[in-house]
Coordinates of C-alpha atoms and ligand atoms in Angstrom, one line a residue:
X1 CA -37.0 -33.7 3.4
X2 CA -37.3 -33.7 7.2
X3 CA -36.3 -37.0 6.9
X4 CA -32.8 -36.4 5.4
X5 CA -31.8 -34.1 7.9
X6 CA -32.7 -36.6 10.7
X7 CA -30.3 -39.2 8.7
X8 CA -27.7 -36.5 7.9
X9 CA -27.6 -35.7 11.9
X10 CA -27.4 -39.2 13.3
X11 CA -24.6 -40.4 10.3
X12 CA -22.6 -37.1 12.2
X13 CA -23.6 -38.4 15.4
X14 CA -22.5 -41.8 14.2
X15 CA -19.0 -41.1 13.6
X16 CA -18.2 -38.6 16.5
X17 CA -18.4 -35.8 14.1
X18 CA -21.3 -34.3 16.2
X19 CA -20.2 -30.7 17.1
X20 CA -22.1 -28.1 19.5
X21 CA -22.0 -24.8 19.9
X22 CA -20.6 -23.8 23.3
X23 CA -21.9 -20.2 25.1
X24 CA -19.5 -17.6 26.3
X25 CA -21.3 -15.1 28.2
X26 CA -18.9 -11.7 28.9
X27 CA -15.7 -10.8 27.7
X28 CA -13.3 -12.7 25.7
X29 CA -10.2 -12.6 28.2
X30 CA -7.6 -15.2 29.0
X31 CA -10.5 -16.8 31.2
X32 CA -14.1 -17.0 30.3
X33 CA -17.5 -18.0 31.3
X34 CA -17.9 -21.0 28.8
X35 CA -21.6 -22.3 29.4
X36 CA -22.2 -20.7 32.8
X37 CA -18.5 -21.9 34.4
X38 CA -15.4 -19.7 34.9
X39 CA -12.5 -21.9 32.7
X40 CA -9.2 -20.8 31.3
X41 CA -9.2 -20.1 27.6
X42 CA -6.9 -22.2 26.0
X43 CA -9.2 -22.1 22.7
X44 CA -8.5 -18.4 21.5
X45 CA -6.6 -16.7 18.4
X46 CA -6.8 -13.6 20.4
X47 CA -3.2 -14.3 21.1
X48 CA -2.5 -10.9 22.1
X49 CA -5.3 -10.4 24.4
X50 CA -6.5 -7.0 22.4
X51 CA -10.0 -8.3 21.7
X52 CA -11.2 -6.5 25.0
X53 CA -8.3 -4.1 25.3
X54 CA -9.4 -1.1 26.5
X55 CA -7.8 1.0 23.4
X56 CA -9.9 -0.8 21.2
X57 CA -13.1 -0.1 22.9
X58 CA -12.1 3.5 22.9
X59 CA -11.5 3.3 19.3
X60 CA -14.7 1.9 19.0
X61 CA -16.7 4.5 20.5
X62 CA -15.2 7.8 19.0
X63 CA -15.8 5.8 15.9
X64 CA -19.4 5.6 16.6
X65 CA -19.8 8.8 17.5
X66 CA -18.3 10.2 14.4
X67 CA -19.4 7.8 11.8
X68 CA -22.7 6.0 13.4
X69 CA -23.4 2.0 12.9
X70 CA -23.9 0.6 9.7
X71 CA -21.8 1.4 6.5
X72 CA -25.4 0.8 4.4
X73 CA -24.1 -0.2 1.2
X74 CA -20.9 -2.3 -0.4
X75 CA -17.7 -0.6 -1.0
X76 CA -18.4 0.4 -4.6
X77 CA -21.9 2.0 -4.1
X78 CA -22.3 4.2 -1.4
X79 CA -20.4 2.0 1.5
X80 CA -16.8 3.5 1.4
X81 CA -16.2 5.7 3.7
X82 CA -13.4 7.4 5.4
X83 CA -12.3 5.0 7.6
X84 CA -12.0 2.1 5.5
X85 CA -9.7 4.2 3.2
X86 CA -7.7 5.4 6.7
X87 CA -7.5 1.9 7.7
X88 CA -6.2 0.1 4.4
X89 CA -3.4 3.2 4.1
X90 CA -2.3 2.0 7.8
X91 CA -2.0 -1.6 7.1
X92 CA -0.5 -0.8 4.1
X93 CA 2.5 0.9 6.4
X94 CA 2.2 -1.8 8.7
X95 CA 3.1 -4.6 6.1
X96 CA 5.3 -2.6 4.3
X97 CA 3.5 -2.8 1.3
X98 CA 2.4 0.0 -1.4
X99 CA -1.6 -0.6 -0.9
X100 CA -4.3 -3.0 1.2
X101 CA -7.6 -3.4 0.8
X102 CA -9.7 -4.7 3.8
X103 CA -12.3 -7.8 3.0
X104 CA -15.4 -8.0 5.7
X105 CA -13.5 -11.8 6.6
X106 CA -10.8 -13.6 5.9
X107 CA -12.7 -16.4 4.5
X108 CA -14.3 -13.8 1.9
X109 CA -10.6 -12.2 1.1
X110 CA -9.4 -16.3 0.1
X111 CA -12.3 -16.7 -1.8
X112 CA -12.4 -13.6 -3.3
X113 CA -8.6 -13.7 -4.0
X114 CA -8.3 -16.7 -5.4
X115 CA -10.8 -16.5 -7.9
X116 CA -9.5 -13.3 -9.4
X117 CA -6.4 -14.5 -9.9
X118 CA -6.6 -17.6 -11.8
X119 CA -9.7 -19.1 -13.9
X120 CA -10.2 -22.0 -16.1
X121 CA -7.4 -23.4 -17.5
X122 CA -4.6 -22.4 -15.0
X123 CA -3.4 -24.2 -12.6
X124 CA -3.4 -23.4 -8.4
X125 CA -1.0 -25.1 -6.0
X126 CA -2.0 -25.7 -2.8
X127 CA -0.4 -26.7 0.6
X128 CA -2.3 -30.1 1.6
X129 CA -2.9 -28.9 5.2
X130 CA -4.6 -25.1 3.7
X131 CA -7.9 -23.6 6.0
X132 CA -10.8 -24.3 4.3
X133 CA -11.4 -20.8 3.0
X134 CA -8.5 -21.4 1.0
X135 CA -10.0 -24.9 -0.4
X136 CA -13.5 -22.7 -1.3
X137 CA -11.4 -20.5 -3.1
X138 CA -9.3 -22.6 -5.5
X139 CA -12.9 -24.4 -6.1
X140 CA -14.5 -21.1 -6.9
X141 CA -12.1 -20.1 -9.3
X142 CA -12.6 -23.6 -11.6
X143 CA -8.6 -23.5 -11.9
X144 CA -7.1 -27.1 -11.7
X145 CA -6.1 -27.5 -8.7
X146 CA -3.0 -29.4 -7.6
X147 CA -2.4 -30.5 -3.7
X148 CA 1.2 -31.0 -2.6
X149 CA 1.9 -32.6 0.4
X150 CA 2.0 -30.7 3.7
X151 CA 5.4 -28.0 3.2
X152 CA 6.9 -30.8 0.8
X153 CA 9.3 -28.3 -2.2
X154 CA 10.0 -31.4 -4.0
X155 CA 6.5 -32.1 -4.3
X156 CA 5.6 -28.4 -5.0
X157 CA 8.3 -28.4 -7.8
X158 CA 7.7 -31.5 -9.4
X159 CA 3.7 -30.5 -9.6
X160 CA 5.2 -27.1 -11.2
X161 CA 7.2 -29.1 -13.8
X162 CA 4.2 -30.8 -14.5
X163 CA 1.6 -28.3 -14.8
X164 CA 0.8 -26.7 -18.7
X165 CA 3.4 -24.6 -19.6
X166 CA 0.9 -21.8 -20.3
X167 CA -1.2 -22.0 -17.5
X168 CA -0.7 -19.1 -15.0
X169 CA 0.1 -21.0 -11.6
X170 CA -0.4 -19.4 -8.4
X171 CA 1.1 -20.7 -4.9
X172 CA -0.8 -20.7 -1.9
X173 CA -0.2 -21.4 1.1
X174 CA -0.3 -20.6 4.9
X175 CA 2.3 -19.1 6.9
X176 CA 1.6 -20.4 10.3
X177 CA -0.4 -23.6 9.7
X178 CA -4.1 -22.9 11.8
X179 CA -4.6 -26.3 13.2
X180 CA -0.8 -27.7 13.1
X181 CA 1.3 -24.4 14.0
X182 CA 4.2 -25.1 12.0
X183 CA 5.4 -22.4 9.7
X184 CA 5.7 -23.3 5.8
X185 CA 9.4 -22.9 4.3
X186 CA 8.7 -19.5 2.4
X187 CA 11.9 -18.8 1.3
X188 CA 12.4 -22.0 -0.8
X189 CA 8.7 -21.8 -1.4
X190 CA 9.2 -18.2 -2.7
X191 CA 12.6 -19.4 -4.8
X192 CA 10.7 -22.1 -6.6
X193 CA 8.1 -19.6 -7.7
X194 CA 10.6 -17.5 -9.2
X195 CA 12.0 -20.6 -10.8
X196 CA 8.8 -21.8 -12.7
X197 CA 6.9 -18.4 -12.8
X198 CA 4.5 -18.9 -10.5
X199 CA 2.2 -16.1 -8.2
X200 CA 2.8 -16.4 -4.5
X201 CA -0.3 -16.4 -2.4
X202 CA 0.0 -16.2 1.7
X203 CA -2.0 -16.3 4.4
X204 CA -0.8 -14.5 7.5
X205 CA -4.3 -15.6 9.5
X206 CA -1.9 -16.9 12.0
X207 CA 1.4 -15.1 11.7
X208 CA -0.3 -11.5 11.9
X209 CA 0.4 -9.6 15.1
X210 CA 2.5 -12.3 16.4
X211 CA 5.5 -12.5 14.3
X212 CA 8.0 -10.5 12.6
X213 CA 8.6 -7.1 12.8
X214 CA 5.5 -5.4 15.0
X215 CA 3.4 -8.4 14.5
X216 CA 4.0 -7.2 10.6
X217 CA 4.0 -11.3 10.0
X218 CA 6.4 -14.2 8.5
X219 CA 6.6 -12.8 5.4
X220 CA 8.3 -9.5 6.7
X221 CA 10.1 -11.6 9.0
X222 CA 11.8 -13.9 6.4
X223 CA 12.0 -10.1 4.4
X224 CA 10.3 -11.9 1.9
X225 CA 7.8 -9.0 0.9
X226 CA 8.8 -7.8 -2.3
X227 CA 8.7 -11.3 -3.5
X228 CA 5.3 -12.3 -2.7
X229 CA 2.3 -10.8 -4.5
X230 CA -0.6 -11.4 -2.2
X231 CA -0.2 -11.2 1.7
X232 CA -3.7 -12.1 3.3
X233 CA -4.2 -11.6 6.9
X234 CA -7.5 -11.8 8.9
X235 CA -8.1 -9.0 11.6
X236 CA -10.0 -10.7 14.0
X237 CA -7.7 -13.1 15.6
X238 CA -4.2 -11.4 16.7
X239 CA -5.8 -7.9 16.1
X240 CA -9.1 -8.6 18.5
X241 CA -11.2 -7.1 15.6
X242 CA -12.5 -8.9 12.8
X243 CA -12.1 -8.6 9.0
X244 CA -9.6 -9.4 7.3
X245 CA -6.8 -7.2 4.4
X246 CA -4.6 -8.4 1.5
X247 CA -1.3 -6.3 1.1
X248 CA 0.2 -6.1 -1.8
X249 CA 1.2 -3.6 -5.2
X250 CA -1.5 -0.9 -5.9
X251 CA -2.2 -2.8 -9.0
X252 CA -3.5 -5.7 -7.1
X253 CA -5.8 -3.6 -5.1
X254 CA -7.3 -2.1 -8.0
X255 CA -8.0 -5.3 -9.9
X256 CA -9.4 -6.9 -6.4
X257 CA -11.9 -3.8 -6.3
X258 CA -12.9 -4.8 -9.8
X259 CA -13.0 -8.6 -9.8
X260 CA -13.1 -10.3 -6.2
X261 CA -17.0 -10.9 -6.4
X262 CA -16.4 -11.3 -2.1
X263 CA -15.3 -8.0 -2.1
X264 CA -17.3 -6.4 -4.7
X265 CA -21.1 -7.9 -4.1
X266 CA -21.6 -7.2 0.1
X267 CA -22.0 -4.4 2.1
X268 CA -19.1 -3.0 3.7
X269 CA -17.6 -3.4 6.9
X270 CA -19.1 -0.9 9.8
X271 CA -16.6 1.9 10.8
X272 CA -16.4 0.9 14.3
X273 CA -14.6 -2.7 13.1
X274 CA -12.1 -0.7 11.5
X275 CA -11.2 1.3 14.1
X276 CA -11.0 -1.4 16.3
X277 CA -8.4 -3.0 13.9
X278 CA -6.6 0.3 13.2
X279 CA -6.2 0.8 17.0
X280 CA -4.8 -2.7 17.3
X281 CA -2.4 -1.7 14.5
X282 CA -0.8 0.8 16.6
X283 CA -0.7 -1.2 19.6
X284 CA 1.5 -4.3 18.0
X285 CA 3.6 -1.3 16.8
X286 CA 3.7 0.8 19.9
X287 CA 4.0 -2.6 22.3
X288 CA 6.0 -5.4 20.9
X289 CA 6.4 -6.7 24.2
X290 CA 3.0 -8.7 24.1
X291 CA 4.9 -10.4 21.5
X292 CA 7.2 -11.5 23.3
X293 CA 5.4 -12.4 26.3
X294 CA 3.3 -14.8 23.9
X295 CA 6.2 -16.5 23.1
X296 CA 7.4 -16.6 26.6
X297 CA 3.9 -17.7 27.6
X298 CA 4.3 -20.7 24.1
X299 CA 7.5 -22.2 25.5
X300 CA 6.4 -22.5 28.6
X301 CA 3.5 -24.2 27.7
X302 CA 4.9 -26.3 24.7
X303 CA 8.2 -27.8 26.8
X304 CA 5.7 -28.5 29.6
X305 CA 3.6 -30.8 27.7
X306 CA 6.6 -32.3 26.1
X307 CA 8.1 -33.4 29.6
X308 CA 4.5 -34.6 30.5
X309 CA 5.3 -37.0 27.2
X310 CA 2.3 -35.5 24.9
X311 CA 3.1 -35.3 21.1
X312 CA 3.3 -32.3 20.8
X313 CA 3.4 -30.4 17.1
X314 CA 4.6 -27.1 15.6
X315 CA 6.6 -24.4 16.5
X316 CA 4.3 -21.5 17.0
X317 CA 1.7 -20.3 19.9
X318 CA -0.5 -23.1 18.0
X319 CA 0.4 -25.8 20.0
X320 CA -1.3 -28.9 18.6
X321 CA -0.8 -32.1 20.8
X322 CA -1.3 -35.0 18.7
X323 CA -4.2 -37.8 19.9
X324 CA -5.3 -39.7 16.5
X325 CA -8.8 -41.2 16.9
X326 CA -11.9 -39.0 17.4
X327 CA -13.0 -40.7 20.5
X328 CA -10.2 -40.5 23.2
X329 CA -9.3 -36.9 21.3
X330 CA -12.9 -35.6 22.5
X331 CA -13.1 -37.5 25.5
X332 CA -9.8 -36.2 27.0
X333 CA -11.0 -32.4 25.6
X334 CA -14.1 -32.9 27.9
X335 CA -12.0 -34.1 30.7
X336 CA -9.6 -31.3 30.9
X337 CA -12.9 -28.8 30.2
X338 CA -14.6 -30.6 33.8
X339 CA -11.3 -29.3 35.2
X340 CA -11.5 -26.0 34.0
X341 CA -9.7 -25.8 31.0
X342 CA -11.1 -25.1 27.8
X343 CA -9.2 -26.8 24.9
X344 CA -10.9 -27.6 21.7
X345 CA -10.3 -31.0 20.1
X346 CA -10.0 -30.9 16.3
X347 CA -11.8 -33.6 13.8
X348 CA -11.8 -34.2 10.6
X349 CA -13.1 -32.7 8.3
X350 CA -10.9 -30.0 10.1
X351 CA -8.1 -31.8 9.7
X352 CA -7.4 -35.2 8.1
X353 CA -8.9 -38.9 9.6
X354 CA -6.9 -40.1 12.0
X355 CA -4.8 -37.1 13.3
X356 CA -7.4 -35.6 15.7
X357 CA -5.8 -33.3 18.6
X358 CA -6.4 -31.1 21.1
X359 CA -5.4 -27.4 19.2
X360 CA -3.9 -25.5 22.5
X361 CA -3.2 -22.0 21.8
X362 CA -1.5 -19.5 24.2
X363 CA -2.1 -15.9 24.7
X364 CA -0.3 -13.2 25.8
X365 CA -2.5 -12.1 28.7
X366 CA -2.1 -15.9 30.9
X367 CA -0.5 -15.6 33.6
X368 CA 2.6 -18.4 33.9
X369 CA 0.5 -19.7 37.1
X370 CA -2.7 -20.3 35.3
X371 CA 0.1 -22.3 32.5
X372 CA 1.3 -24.0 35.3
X373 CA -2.2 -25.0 36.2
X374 CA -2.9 -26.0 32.9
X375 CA -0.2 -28.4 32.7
X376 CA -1.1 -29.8 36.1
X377 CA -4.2 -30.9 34.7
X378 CA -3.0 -32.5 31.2
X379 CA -0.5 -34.2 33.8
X380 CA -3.8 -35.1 35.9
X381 CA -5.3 -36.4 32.6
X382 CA -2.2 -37.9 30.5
X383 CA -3.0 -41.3 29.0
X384 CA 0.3 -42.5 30.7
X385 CA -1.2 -41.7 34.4
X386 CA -4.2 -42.5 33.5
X387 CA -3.1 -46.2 32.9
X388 CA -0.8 -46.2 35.9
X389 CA -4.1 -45.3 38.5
Ligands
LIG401 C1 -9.4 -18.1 10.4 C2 -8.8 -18.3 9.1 C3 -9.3 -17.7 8.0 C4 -10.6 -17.0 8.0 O1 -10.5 -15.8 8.6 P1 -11.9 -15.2 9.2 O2 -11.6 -13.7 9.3 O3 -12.1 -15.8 10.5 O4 -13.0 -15.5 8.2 C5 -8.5 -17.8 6.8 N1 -7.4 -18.5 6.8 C6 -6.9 -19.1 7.9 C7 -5.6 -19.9 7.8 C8 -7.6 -19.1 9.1 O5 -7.1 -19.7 10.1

């Protein structure tokens, strides 16, 4: 058995799939300490910069004073408690909707989700370019699953057309794409659902915090949210807390609490997460401005690395700049990381052979000199100055 996990490791190794863990010691900030070395975070979906805010640490401590550490059972024995049920009633407000319900990860809530709402026999259509969580889920749930390509409607409608007229179908798809930071087409998306009677599944991983109306996400900003019945949205990224909610009717809550085996079958999330997230709530409410700086901070960034003639993707603070192989995607990672920038490359199975990049992601806490610093390198480390020298 040894043996196969030798084999397994070098056939990674092989194809320059290996991946290591790399060691931040201290606080996540716009810089960190990655593996002993001070080095610009350009890696983070703490786009907000709340994940060491000091609001959220005081949140964090009254919270432990009042309600201790762990929550000591799941949600439907003895592990729901008072700030879980304060917490899904503000996100609720926050998204607009009539109830939430918070999962311990965003990766359980798509599982979870997914599974409850279709089963054998129906049919699940799903955005070719969906975060793996969402790929579990549609597994999970044994529903035939049909992949249209990347934000195609034509695609999406003609695999509606053709699905069992008796099947229940459910949409699902991302609003701002993790690893390519485009943002899917909702409203057509939402139109064609109507159209062939389909559910509407989104996940707001990327778009929570960030965009629309206090961070309330794509959906609220395309006023799309009486239309669409499950908004996910994690609360460890934007929010600086971890977890993860779905927004939606009360009725969907209730049959989540009933059926969503991710929900149902682990203990619950401590208090002190929640208030984290709750305080972080408030702040994308009370401060829209780090909003906007992001964006500021995002166009700086992205036009930069256009002039310095990188392909450069998407429209969001998820700036993907397009490399192709593995090899030159990694080595030019390592290269701007020995000049003190962190920015991760991306392989398959992440995203699809041949389309490896470097995923840049801005936050709202750099400052436009470390940006401009940043830029200075990729210009250091462009492939067109790198064959002029
Ligand atoms: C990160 C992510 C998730 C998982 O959320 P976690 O809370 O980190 O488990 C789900 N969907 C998308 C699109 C993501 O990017």
């Amino acid at each position: 058995m040894a043996d196969f996990i030798e084999q397994r490791l070098e056939e990674i190794r092989s194809r320059n799939l290996y991946r290591e863990l790399k060691l931040v010691d201290g606080e996540q900030d716009s810089t960190v300490v990655l593996d002993g070395r001070e080095v610009l975070n350009l890696s983070s979906n703490n786009y907000l910069g709340l994940a060491n805010h000091p609001a959220l640490k005081e949140a964090a401590r009254q919270a432990l004073d009042r309600y201790g550490c762990g929550s000591g059972a799941s949600r439907l024995i003895s592990g729901n408690m008072t700030a879980h049920e304060e917490l899904e009633q503000r996100l609720a407000r926050f998204k607009g909707t009539e109830a939430a319900l918070v999962f311990n990860s965003g990766y359980q809530a798509n599982v979870g989700i997914i599974a409850t709402l279709v089963e054998r026999d129906d049919v699940v259509l799903s955005d070719q370019l969906n975060h793996a969580s969402i790929i579990d889920g549609c597994r999970l749930s044994r529903a035939a699953v049909s992949v249209y390509r990347h934000c195609d409607m034509d695609h999406l409608e003609s695999l509606l057309r053709a699905a069992p007229a008796k099947a229940r179908k459910l949409i699902v798809t991302e609003s701002v794409f993790s690893m390519d930071g485009d943002i899917a087409p909702l409203r057509e998306l939402v139109e064609l659902a109507e159209r062939h009677g389909a559910m509407v599944m989104v996940d707001e991983a990327h778009g929570t915090g960030v965009r629309g109306p206090n961070g309330a996400g794509v959906v609220a900003e395309m006023a799309l949210g009486d239309r669409v019945l499950v908004q996910m949205g994690t609360l460890g990224k934007a929010l600086g807390a971890f977890g993860a909610y779905v927004a939606g009717s009360a009725r969907l809550r209730e049959l989540l609490i009933n059926r969503a085996r991710s929900f149902i079958f682990t203990t619950s999330l401590p208090p002190v997460i929640l208030a984290m997230a709750g305080a972080a709530v408030d702040l994308a409410e009370k401060e829209p401005e780090r909003q906007c700086t992001l964006r500021r901070n995002t166009e700086r960034l992205r036009s930069g690395l256009e002039r310095l003639g990188y392909t450069v993707g998407g429209s969001t603070q998820i700036i993907p700049v397009m490399v192709g192989e593995e090899q030159p995607c990694m080595e030019l990672a390592a290269r701007l990381l020995d000049s003190g920038f962190y920015v991760q490359g991306i392989r398959p199975p992440t995203v699809p052979p041949g389309t490896s990049r470097l995923r840049v992601t801005t936050m709202a806490t750099h400052t436009n000199e470390q940006l401009d610093r940043a830029l200075d390198a990729f210009a250091r480390n462009s492939p067109h100055e790198r064959k002029r020298a």
